Structures are given as C-alpha cells and as structure tokens.
Amino acid sequence: MWPSSRLASIGCRSVLILLASVLLAALPPFAFEVPAAKPKRQAEDLAVRWQPTAPVNGSPVVFRVTSRERLQSLSGQWLEHEVFFSSDVRGKLWYGIAGASLETRPGHYLLELKGATITGQPVSFQKPILVGKGKYHSIVASVPKQYTEPNAEQLQKIDQDKALKERAFARITSEREWAGRFHPPVKAQVSDVFGTSRIFNGRVQSVHQGLDYAVPKGTPVAALNSGTVLLAQSLFFEGNCVVLDHGQGLLTLYMHLSKIEVKEGEPVASGQKIGLSGGTGRATGPHLHVAVRWQGVYLNPATLLSLQLP
Ligand SMILES: [Zn+2]
C-alpha cells in the first residue's frame, strides 16, 4: 500500500506542476511586471529611533526619523503635543524633541508621524513608544506656616511674575536652535535631583522640577545648548532668572543667579556664560537650580544631559 500510494501522490504533483507551467506560459509576460495599481506606501518608508531607549515619566525624548525618500516636511504628535522636526540638508534625517510629563502613567503612547516627500506624496508612520515608571523620591519636611504664606505685597509680585512667565512660556519656536549634546551648566555635583516630592507639614506641597547644583555664589553658569534668551529678569521665587529658548518647544531655566549677563532676545551659543550663580529668590542658600521645560511640561535635565546627540 505504501509504495503505490506514494507513487500516486508523486504522479498527482507532477500533473499539477505541468498544469501550472502550461498556465504560466499561456499568460502574457507583462501581467507580472506592471502593477495593477500604484504601490501603497509602505511603513518602511520611515523609520524612527529614540533616546533614551527606555523613557520614563519625566523623560525628555529625542526622536530620530530616517526617510527612504527626501521629505519637504515632517511633523509628529505624541502625548497630545505636536512634535516639531528639523532635517539635514538632504531631507532624509530628521530630529525632534519631545517629553513625557511626570504625570504620564506607564504604558504605550502612539507617536504619529506625518510628512510629505519633495514631490508632494504624503507619508505617515505610527509607532507605539513605551513610557516606563521613573524612580523618584519624596522627602518629608516641616516648615513654619508664614514661609508658605507670603504677604500682600509679595503676593502682588508673585501675580505679576506669573503673568510674565505665562507670556514667555506661551511662545513656541518650531525651528530647532539646539544642536549636538546638552552640557552641564556648571562643573559640580548635583545636590538635588529632579522629581523629588517635598511633603511639607504632612501633604505634598511641591515636586522638585529641576536639578540643583550646590555651587558657591559667583560661579559662572553656562547655557546647556545654543538658543535665544527668552527671559532675563528678577522674579520673586526664582530670583534672577534666565530662560533660554532652544526651539522645537524646548526651554531651559537658570534660577537664583547673583548676576545676569545676557539680554532678552540675544542669541547664545552652547556653553556660553549667561550669568553667575547665587541665592536670590526663595533659596535656602547659594545654589543653581536648572530646569528643562518642553511645551509646558517640566522634564528631567539629567536625562537630557545624558543623551548622545549628533
Ligand atoms: Zn532646585
């Protein structure tokens, strides 16, 4: 039984192959060469990578998008914010900066990319980006009541500052002004990290939205990257404060300075001295507080400083 059934099956297959060959030969050759419709744009037209590779809540994220074809434009959407992209001269390599706020819950968040080739063909790409849970500390402190309750005159100054900051922060420059790595503002140890909850008198009062460097008064403070001076003023809480706009919605803030050495509207180079550290504003002592803000969201400066950027 075995041999004959095997023979029969081989015979069957041979007939099928023969039939297929006849059919193929009968069909006109161009049927296989000309696609019936325009090929659908494949997802592989765009590829995206990001740094840090495992972002957490509070992380800045730099997206690197490569395109097979030259693109005239590219924009993105992530965590309900627009992500601005800038390209190299060839339009095939694009960088955009974004971030996940401290409030972002762990999970996948879809990055949606839309662009157009130089011939006007639309391209799009979607990629879920995993945001993990950052490890942040909390400290418990007890402070006298009057320290958290400013007087009427101080409240007026606080309100003025608030309006001033809101105006400054409302500006989003889509163009990229930052280039290459972000550098620490001073050569010193970090004395307080980002994301620490400060629980005053039994309830959460504030979250530390920046990095502290314990430097003596008069230490030169350098710009983290190239940009434009958005704000250079004395504020109630922040003291002498400089805010730099690095484009793509990214700002860096330098607080409690003893001296400001730049003017609003002035361009600054990466590493340029913008002032001297101090203890102005509501500071317990001389130190530099540096913050990173992206479209209204405070991000971890330490993460930004660790990214390997071209
Ligand atoms: Zn601080």
Tab-separated table of C-alpha atoms and ligand atoms in Angstrom:
chain	number	residue	atom	x	y	z
A	1	MET	CA	0.000	0.000	0.000
A	2	TRP	CA	2.680	2.482	0.995
A	3	PRO	CA	4.705	2.382	-2.240
A	4	SER	CA	1.735	2.641	-4.572
A	5	SER	CA	0.068	5.449	-2.652
A	6	ARG	CA	3.351	7.332	-2.721
A	7	LEU	CA	3.653	6.791	-6.437
A	8	ALA	CA	0.117	8.039	-6.916
A	9	SER	CA	0.816	11.163	-4.938
A	10	ILE	CA	4.008	11.909	-6.867
A	11	GLY	CA	2.043	11.429	-10.060
A	12	CYS	CA	-0.587	13.873	-8.882
A	13	ARG	CA	2.005	16.540	-8.044
A	14	SER	CA	3.672	16.119	-11.447
A	15	VAL	CA	0.350	16.760	-13.146
A	16	LEU	CA	-0.164	19.905	-11.077
A	17	ILE	CA	3.303	21.234	-11.909
A	18	LEU	CA	2.667	20.532	-15.591
A	19	LEU	CA	-0.692	22.328	-15.453
A	20	ALA	CA	0.843	25.319	-13.697
A	21	SER	CA	3.622	25.534	-16.314
A	22	VAL	CA	1.098	25.486	-19.119
A	23	LEU	CA	-0.951	28.194	-17.452
A	24	LEU	CA	2.074	30.390	-16.818
A	25	ALA	CA	3.270	30.025	-20.392
A	26	ALA	CA	-0.176	30.976	-21.684
A	27	LEU	CA	-0.330	34.229	-19.746
A	28	PRO	CA	1.206	37.352	-21.259
A	29	PRO	CA	4.520	38.187	-19.520
A	30	PHE	CA	3.719	41.845	-18.731
A	31	ALA	CA	0.959	40.782	-16.368
A	32	PHE	CA	3.689	40.078	-13.834
A	33	GLU	CA	5.739	43.198	-14.451
A	34	VAL	CA	3.230	46.045	-14.349
A	35	PRO	CA	1.445	46.500	-11.024
A	36	ALA	CA	-2.305	46.876	-11.352
A	37	ALA	CA	-2.369	49.940	-9.076
A	38	LYS	CA	0.115	52.422	-7.652
A	39	PRO	CA	2.043	50.616	-4.896
A	40	LYS	CA	0.778	51.507	-1.446
A	41	ARG	CA	3.293	53.488	0.559
A	42	GLN	CA	4.951	51.094	2.944
A	43	ALA	CA	5.623	51.701	6.612
A	44	GLU	CA	9.329	51.122	5.921
A	45	ASP	CA	9.482	54.469	4.092
A	46	LEU	CA	10.101	55.971	7.534
A	47	ALA	CA	11.990	54.536	10.468
A	48	VAL	CA	12.140	56.001	13.944
A	49	ARG	CA	14.600	55.610	16.805
A	50	TRP	CA	14.620	57.450	20.083
A	51	GLN	CA	16.763	58.404	23.058
A	52	PRO	CA	16.670	57.461	25.879
A	53	THR	CA	15.816	53.964	24.647
A	54	ALA	CA	13.625	53.337	27.707
A	55	PRO	CA	11.948	56.658	28.549
A	56	VAL	CA	10.070	57.086	31.825
A	57	ASN	CA	7.622	59.718	33.075
A	58	GLY	CA	9.624	62.941	33.291
A	59	SER	CA	11.996	61.991	30.445
A	60	PRO	CA	12.827	64.204	27.534
A	61	VAL	CA	12.788	62.089	24.359
A	62	VAL	CA	14.687	62.855	21.161
A	63	PHE	CA	13.202	61.177	18.090
A	64	ARG	CA	15.394	60.413	15.093
A	65	VAL	CA	13.444	59.724	11.926
A	66	THR	CA	15.036	58.451	8.747
A	67	SER	CA	13.236	58.509	5.441
A	68	ARG	CA	13.991	56.495	2.311
A	69	GLU	CA	12.865	59.409	0.174
A	70	ARG	CA	13.619	63.097	0.606
A	71	LEU	CA	10.946	64.833	2.626
A	72	GLN	CA	9.974	68.502	2.455
A	73	SER	CA	8.147	68.347	5.790
A	74	LEU	CA	7.659	66.133	8.806
A	75	SER	CA	5.653	66.624	11.956
A	76	GLY	CA	4.562	64.412	14.774
A	77	GLN	CA	2.021	64.035	17.509
A	78	TRP	CA	2.837	62.409	20.845
A	79	LEU	CA	1.175	62.586	24.239
A	80	GLU	CA	-1.197	65.255	22.931
A	81	HIS	CA	1.609	67.571	21.882
A	82	GLU	CA	2.932	68.477	18.472
A	83	VAL	CA	6.487	67.297	17.912
A	84	PHE	CA	8.496	69.598	15.658
A	85	PHE	CA	11.096	68.037	13.389
A	86	SER	CA	14.079	69.601	11.651
A	87	SER	CA	16.094	67.864	8.952
A	88	ASP	CA	19.546	67.663	7.492
A	89	VAL	CA	20.092	69.287	4.089
A	90	ARG	CA	19.093	66.110	2.247
A	91	GLY	CA	15.717	65.890	3.985
A	92	LYS	CA	16.253	62.246	4.881
A	93	LEU	CA	17.304	62.561	8.525
A	94	TRP	CA	15.019	64.372	10.959
A	95	TYR	CA	15.309	65.168	14.670
A	96	GLY	CA	12.544	66.237	17.006
A	97	ILE	CA	12.420	66.689	20.756
A	98	ALA	CA	9.515	65.726	22.985
A	99	GLY	CA	8.926	64.595	26.540
A	100	ALA	CA	6.684	62.698	28.921
A	101	SER	CA	5.449	64.665	31.919
A	102	LEU	CA	5.877	63.380	35.467
A	103	GLU	CA	2.115	62.697	35.477
A	104	THR	CA	2.347	60.316	32.486
A	105	ARG	CA	1.255	56.825	33.534
A	106	PRO	CA	3.372	53.865	32.417
A	107	GLY	CA	2.202	52.488	29.069
A	108	HIS	CA	2.480	52.707	25.320
A	109	TYR	CA	1.824	56.057	23.675
A	110	LEU	CA	1.458	56.270	19.917
A	111	LEU	CA	3.846	58.524	18.035
A	112	GLU	CA	2.096	59.625	14.869
A	113	LEU	CA	4.279	60.980	12.081
A	114	LYS	CA	3.037	62.801	9.014
A	115	GLY	CA	5.113	64.237	6.232
A	116	ALA	CA	5.400	64.914	2.528
A	117	THR	CA	8.055	63.934	0.013
A	118	ILE	CA	9.574	66.628	-2.190
A	119	THR	CA	7.158	65.559	-4.932
A	120	GLY	CA	4.261	66.134	-2.531
A	121	GLN	CA	3.467	62.479	-1.787
A	122	PRO	CA	2.113	62.079	1.736
A	123	VAL	CA	3.912	59.737	4.090
A	124	SER	CA	2.777	58.630	7.501
A	125	PHE	CA	4.006	56.303	10.178
A	126	GLN	CA	2.871	55.246	13.621
A	127	LYS	CA	4.895	53.742	16.411
A	128	PRO	CA	3.870	52.969	19.981
A	129	ILE	CA	6.515	54.263	22.410
A	130	LEU	CA	6.706	52.636	25.814
A	131	VAL	CA	6.944	55.007	28.782
A	132	GLY	CA	8.070	53.294	31.971
A	133	LYS	CA	7.793	54.345	35.575
A	134	GLY	CA	10.574	56.602	36.858
A	135	LYS	CA	12.037	56.166	40.313
A	136	TYR	CA	11.552	59.412	42.201
A	137	HIS	CA	11.974	60.093	45.878
A	138	SER	CA	9.978	62.039	48.373
A	139	ILE	CA	11.253	63.991	51.337
A	140	VAL	CA	9.294	64.991	54.371
A	141	ALA	CA	9.815	68.460	55.781
A	142	SER	CA	8.224	70.717	58.283
A	143	VAL	CA	8.261	74.473	57.708
A	144	PRO	CA	6.821	77.448	59.636
A	145	LYS	CA	3.434	78.481	58.253
A	146	GLN	CA	4.455	82.034	57.310
A	147	TYR	CA	7.174	80.669	54.998
A	148	THR	CA	4.487	79.262	52.675
A	149	GLU	CA	2.158	82.245	53.095
A	150	PRO	CA	3.618	85.419	51.535
A	151	ASN	CA	2.287	88.888	52.469
A	152	ALA	CA	0.047	91.085	50.257
A	153	GLU	CA	2.953	92.932	48.639
A	154	GLN	CA	4.757	89.687	47.869
A	155	LEU	CA	1.537	88.175	46.512
A	156	GLN	CA	1.258	91.093	44.087
A	157	LYS	CA	4.811	90.486	42.846
A	158	ILE	CA	4.053	86.746	42.547
A	159	ASP	CA	0.981	87.524	40.392
A	160	GLN	CA	2.985	89.878	38.164
A	161	ASP	CA	5.671	87.217	37.750
A	162	LYS	CA	3.030	84.632	36.908
A	163	ALA	CA	1.670	86.754	34.044
A	164	LEU	CA	5.212	87.460	32.828
A	165	LYS	CA	6.134	83.769	32.843
A	166	GLU	CA	2.889	82.745	31.146
A	167	ARG	CA	3.616	85.200	28.327
A	168	ALA	CA	7.177	83.943	27.931
A	169	PHE	CA	6.212	80.272	28.134
A	170	ALA	CA	3.429	80.698	25.578
A	171	ARG	CA	5.990	81.168	22.838
A	172	ILE	CA	6.857	78.031	20.916
A	173	THR	CA	9.559	78.248	18.274
A	174	SER	CA	9.121	75.329	15.908
A	175	GLU	CA	12.591	75.732	14.387
A	176	ARG	CA	15.407	73.851	16.043
A	177	GLU	CA	18.010	76.071	17.709
A	178	TRP	CA	19.689	73.363	19.778
A	179	ALA	CA	22.472	71.383	18.145
A	180	GLY	CA	24.516	68.492	19.438
A	181	ARG	CA	24.807	67.424	23.033
A	182	PHE	CA	23.449	69.300	26.028
A	183	HIS	CA	26.191	70.227	28.501
A	184	PRO	CA	26.015	70.696	32.290
A	185	PRO	CA	25.753	74.388	33.308
A	186	VAL	CA	28.496	74.098	35.936
A	187	LYS	CA	31.210	71.604	36.770
A	188	ALA	CA	29.784	70.437	40.081
A	189	GLN	CA	27.943	67.565	41.719
A	190	VAL	CA	24.148	67.502	41.578
A	191	SER	CA	22.858	68.216	45.081
A	192	ASP	CA	19.152	67.591	44.476
A	193	VAL	CA	17.662	65.532	41.674
A	194	PHE	CA	14.558	66.056	39.576
A	195	GLY	CA	11.152	64.720	40.615
A	196	THR	CA	11.586	64.691	44.387
A	197	SER	CA	8.258	65.269	46.131
A	198	ARG	CA	8.557	67.647	49.039
A	199	ILE	CA	5.939	66.903	51.615
A	200	PHE	CA	5.595	69.943	53.834
A	201	ASN	CA	3.560	69.656	57.003
A	202	GLY	CA	2.049	66.316	56.049
A	203	ARG	CA	0.862	66.990	52.492
A	204	VAL	CA	2.579	67.215	49.105
A	205	GLN	CA	3.445	70.837	48.561
A	206	SER	CA	5.721	70.663	45.554
A	207	VAL	CA	7.710	68.455	43.275
A	208	HIS	CA	11.294	69.443	42.511
A	209	GLN	CA	11.077	70.371	38.829
A	210	GLY	CA	14.783	70.709	38.132
A	211	LEU	CA	18.324	69.859	39.139
A	212	ASP	CA	20.196	71.610	41.921
A	213	TYR	CA	23.938	72.156	41.894
A	214	ALA	CA	25.453	73.220	45.198
A	215	VAL	CA	27.843	75.866	43.882
A	216	PRO	CA	29.113	78.926	45.749
A	217	LYS	CA	27.889	82.387	44.794
A	218	GLY	CA	29.667	83.794	41.728
A	219	THR	CA	30.183	80.507	39.872
A	220	PRO	CA	29.911	81.034	36.071
A	221	VAL	CA	26.762	79.426	34.660
A	222	ALA	CA	26.833	78.114	31.074
A	223	ALA	CA	23.995	77.634	28.569
A	224	LEU	CA	23.095	73.941	28.179
A	225	ASN	CA	22.865	74.378	24.412
A	226	SER	CA	22.512	77.075	21.759
A	227	GLY	CA	19.349	79.178	21.714
A	228	THR	CA	17.838	82.612	22.271
A	229	VAL	CA	17.308	84.451	25.588
A	230	LEU	CA	13.543	84.406	26.186
A	231	LEU	CA	13.574	85.946	29.667
A	232	ALA	CA	16.270	87.592	31.806
A	233	GLN	CA	14.702	89.140	34.899
A	234	SER	CA	14.384	89.145	38.649
A	235	LEU	CA	11.387	87.098	39.872
A	236	PHE	CA	10.023	86.503	43.392
A	237	PHE	CA	10.566	82.763	43.725
A	238	GLU	CA	13.182	82.214	41.001
A	239	GLY	CA	15.333	85.219	41.881
A	240	ASN	CA	17.485	86.419	38.994
A	241	CYS	CA	16.292	84.083	36.282
A	242	VAL	CA	17.336	83.357	32.693
A	243	VAL	CA	15.164	81.340	30.311
A	244	LEU	CA	16.627	80.136	27.023
A	245	ASP	CA	14.570	79.037	24.020
A	246	HIS	CA	16.232	76.171	22.132
A	247	GLY	CA	13.468	75.793	19.539
A	248	GLN	CA	11.059	72.910	18.974
A	249	GLY	CA	9.261	73.968	22.162
A	250	LEU	CA	12.263	73.316	24.413
A	251	LEU	CA	13.320	75.821	27.093
A	252	THR	CA	15.999	75.758	29.800
A	253	LEU	CA	15.718	77.823	33.003
A	254	TYR	CA	18.507	79.013	35.307
A	255	MET	CA	17.481	80.340	38.724
A	256	HIS	CA	18.729	82.144	41.846
A	257	LEU	CA	21.548	83.870	39.902
A	258	SER	CA	23.541	86.629	41.587
A	259	LYS	CA	24.148	88.242	38.197
A	260	ILE	CA	22.512	88.027	34.766
A	261	GLU	CA	24.915	88.548	31.867
A	262	VAL	CA	22.598	88.214	28.868
A	263	LYS	CA	19.723	90.287	27.460
A	264	GLU	CA	16.291	89.165	26.270
A	265	GLY	CA	16.291	88.427	22.534
A	266	GLU	CA	20.036	87.790	22.408
A	267	PRO	CA	21.300	84.595	20.745
A	268	VAL	CA	23.524	82.401	22.900
A	269	ALA	CA	25.979	79.700	21.927
A	270	SER	CA	26.163	76.324	23.611
A	271	GLY	CA	28.316	76.651	26.731
A	272	GLN	CA	28.205	80.470	26.691
A	273	LYS	CA	28.291	82.154	30.107
A	274	ILE	CA	24.837	83.567	30.867
A	275	GLY	CA	25.454	84.742	34.435
A	276	LEU	CA	26.764	83.938	37.892
A	277	SER	CA	25.193	81.606	40.430
A	278	GLY	CA	23.756	82.914	43.669
A	279	GLY	CA	20.993	82.537	46.212
A	280	THR	CA	18.421	85.118	45.055
A	281	GLY	CA	14.667	84.443	45.301
A	282	ARG	CA	13.330	81.742	47.545
A	283	ALA	CA	16.501	79.762	48.044
A	284	THR	CA	17.773	78.342	51.310
A	285	GLY	CA	21.338	79.128	50.271
A	286	PRO	CA	23.508	79.723	47.195
A	287	HIS	CA	22.925	77.051	44.556
A	288	LEU	CA	21.986	76.767	40.905
A	289	HIS	CA	18.576	75.400	40.002
A	290	VAL	CA	18.316	74.332	36.353
A	291	ALA	CA	15.032	73.283	34.773
A	292	VAL	CA	14.057	71.925	31.364
A	293	ARG	CA	10.627	72.739	30.016
A	294	TRP	CA	9.030	71.389	26.860
A	295	GLN	CA	5.639	72.767	25.833
A	296	GLY	CA	4.507	73.341	29.409
A	297	VAL	CA	5.975	70.132	30.788
A	298	TYR	CA	8.968	70.022	33.133
A	299	LEU	CA	11.444	67.294	32.180
A	300	ASN	CA	14.432	65.717	33.868
A	301	PRO	CA	17.541	67.767	32.944
A	302	ALA	CA	19.803	64.840	33.943
A	303	THR	CA	18.241	62.689	31.212
A	304	LEU	CA	18.671	65.451	28.629
A	305	LEU	CA	22.325	65.845	29.621
A	306	SER	CA	22.905	62.094	29.207
A	307	LEU	CA	21.673	61.849	25.600
A	308	GLN	CA	24.229	61.112	22.877
A	309	LEU	CA	23.252	63.603	20.215
A	310	PRO	CA	24.968	64.400	16.922
B	1	ZN	ZN	16.057	73.347	42.812
